[in-house]
Short mmCIF file of C-alpha atoms in Angstrom, two decimals:
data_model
loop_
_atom_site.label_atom_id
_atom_site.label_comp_id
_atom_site.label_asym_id
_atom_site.label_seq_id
_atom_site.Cartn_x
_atom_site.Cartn_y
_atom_site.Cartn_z
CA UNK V 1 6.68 -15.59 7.61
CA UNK V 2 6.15 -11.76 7.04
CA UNK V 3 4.28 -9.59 9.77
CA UNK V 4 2.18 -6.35 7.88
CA UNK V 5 0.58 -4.15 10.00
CA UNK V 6 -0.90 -1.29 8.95
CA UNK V 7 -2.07 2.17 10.56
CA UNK V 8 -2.55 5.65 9.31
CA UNK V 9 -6.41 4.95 8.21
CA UNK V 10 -9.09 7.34 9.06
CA UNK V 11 -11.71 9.96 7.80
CA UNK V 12 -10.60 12.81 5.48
CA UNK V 13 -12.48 14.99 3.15
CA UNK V 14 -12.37 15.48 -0.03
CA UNK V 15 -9.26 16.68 -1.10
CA UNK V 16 -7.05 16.21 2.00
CA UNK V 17 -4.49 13.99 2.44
CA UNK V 18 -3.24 10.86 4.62
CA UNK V 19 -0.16 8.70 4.85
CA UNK V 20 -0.68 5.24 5.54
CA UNK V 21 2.14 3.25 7.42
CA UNK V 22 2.89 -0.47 7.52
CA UNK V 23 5.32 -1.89 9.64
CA UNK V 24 6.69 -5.67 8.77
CA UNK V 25 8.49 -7.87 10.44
CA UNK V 26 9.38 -11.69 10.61
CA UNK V 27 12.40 -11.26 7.78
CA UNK V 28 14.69 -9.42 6.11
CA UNK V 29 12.93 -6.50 5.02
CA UNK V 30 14.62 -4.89 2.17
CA UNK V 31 14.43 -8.71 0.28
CA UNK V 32 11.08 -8.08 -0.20
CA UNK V 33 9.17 -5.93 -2.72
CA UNK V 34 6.28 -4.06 -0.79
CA UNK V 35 2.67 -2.55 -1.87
CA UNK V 36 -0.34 -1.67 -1.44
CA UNK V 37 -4.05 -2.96 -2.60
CA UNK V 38 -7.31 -1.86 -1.92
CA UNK V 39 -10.83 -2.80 -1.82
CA UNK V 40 -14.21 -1.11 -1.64
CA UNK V 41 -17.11 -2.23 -0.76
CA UNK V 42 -19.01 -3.98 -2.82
CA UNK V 43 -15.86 -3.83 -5.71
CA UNK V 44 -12.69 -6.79 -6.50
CA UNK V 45 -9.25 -6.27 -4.83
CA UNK V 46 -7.59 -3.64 -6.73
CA UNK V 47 -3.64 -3.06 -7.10
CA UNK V 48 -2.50 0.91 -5.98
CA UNK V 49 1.16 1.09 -5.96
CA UNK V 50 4.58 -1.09 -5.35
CA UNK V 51 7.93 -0.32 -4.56
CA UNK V 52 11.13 -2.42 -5.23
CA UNK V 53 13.40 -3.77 -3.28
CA UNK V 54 15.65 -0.64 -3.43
CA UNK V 55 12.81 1.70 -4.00
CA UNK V 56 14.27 2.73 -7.55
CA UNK V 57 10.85 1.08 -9.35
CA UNK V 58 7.28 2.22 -8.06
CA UNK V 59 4.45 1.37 -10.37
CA UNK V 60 1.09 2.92 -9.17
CA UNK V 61 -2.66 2.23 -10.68
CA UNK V 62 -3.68 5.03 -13.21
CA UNK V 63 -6.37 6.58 -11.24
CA UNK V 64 -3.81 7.53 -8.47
CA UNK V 65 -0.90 8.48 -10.39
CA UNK V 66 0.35 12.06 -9.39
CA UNK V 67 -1.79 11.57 -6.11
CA UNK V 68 -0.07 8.98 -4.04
CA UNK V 69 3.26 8.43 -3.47
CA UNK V 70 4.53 5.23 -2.21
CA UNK V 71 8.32 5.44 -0.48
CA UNK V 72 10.03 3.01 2.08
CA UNK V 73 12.74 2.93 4.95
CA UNK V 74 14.82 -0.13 4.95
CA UNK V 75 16.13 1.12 8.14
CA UNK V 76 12.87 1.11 9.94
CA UNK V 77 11.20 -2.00 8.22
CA UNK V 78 8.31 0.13 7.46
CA UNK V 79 6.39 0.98 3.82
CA UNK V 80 4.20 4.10 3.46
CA UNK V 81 1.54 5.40 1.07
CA UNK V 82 1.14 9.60 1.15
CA UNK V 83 -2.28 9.73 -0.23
CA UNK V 84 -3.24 13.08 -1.63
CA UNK V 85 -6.12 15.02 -3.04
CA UNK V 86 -8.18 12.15 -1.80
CA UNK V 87 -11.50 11.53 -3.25
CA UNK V 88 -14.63 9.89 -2.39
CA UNK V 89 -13.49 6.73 -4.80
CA UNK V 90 -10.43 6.32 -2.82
CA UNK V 91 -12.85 5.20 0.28
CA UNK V 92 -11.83 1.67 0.72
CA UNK V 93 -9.72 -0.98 2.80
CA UNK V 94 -5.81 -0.73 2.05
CA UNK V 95 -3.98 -3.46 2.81
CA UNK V 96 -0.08 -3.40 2.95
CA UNK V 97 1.41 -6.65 1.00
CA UNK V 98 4.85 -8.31 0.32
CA UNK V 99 6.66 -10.75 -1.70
CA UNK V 100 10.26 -11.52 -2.87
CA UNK V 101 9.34 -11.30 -6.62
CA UNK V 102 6.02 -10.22 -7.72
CA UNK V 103 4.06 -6.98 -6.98
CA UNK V 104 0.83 -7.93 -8.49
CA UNK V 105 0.47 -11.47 -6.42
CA UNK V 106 2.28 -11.01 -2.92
CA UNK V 107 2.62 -13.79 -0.74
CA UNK V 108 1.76 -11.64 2.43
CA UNK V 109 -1.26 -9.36 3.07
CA UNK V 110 -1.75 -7.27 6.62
CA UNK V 111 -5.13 -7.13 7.79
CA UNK V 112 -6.09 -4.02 6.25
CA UNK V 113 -6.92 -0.30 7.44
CA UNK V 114 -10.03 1.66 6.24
CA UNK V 115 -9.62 4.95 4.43
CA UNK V 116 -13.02 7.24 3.98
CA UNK V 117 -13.02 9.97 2.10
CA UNK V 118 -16.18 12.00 2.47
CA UNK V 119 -17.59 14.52 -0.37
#
């Protein structure tokens, strides 16, 4: 089993920034490639970025490309999303995931912390 907790969420306006954090635990960390997902209300479970196992691959969603940056320390079992020029579509619940293999159907999911971005 693989422990996500995330932190970092909060309210920002329009155009600011915040870095989400997400601390795992429970198993080898750097086995396991990490992301992030998000949902709005009222909107599916949407992909946002990945990172590899060695942090060489990082796939993001278009609409955040050249916004957020998704990095990772082995070292301190912990993933992070720096989230700038936020925008009011960005307001949603981001939820930290892993998984040996796949970044578009991890295994485990934290609970999820809310980002709002306010126009």
């Amino acid at each position: 089993q693989v422990q996500l907790v995330e932190s970092g969420g909060g309210l920002v306006q329009a155009g600011g920034s915040l870095r989400l954090s997400c601390a795992a635990s429970g198993r080898t960390f750097s086995n396991y490639v990490m992301g992030w997902f998000r949902q709005a209300p009222g909107k599916e479970r949407e992909f946002v970025a990945a990172i590899s196992r060695s942090g060489q691959s990082t796939p993001y969603v278009n609409s955040v490309k050249g916004r957020f940056t998704i990095s990772r320390d082995n070292a301190k079992n912990t993933v992070y999303l720096q989230m700038n020029s936020l925008k009011p579509e960005d307001t949603a619940v981001y939820y930290c995931t892993a998984d040996q293999n796949s970044w578009y159907k991890p295994e485990y999911w934290g609970l999820g912390t809310q980002v709002t971005v306010s126009s």
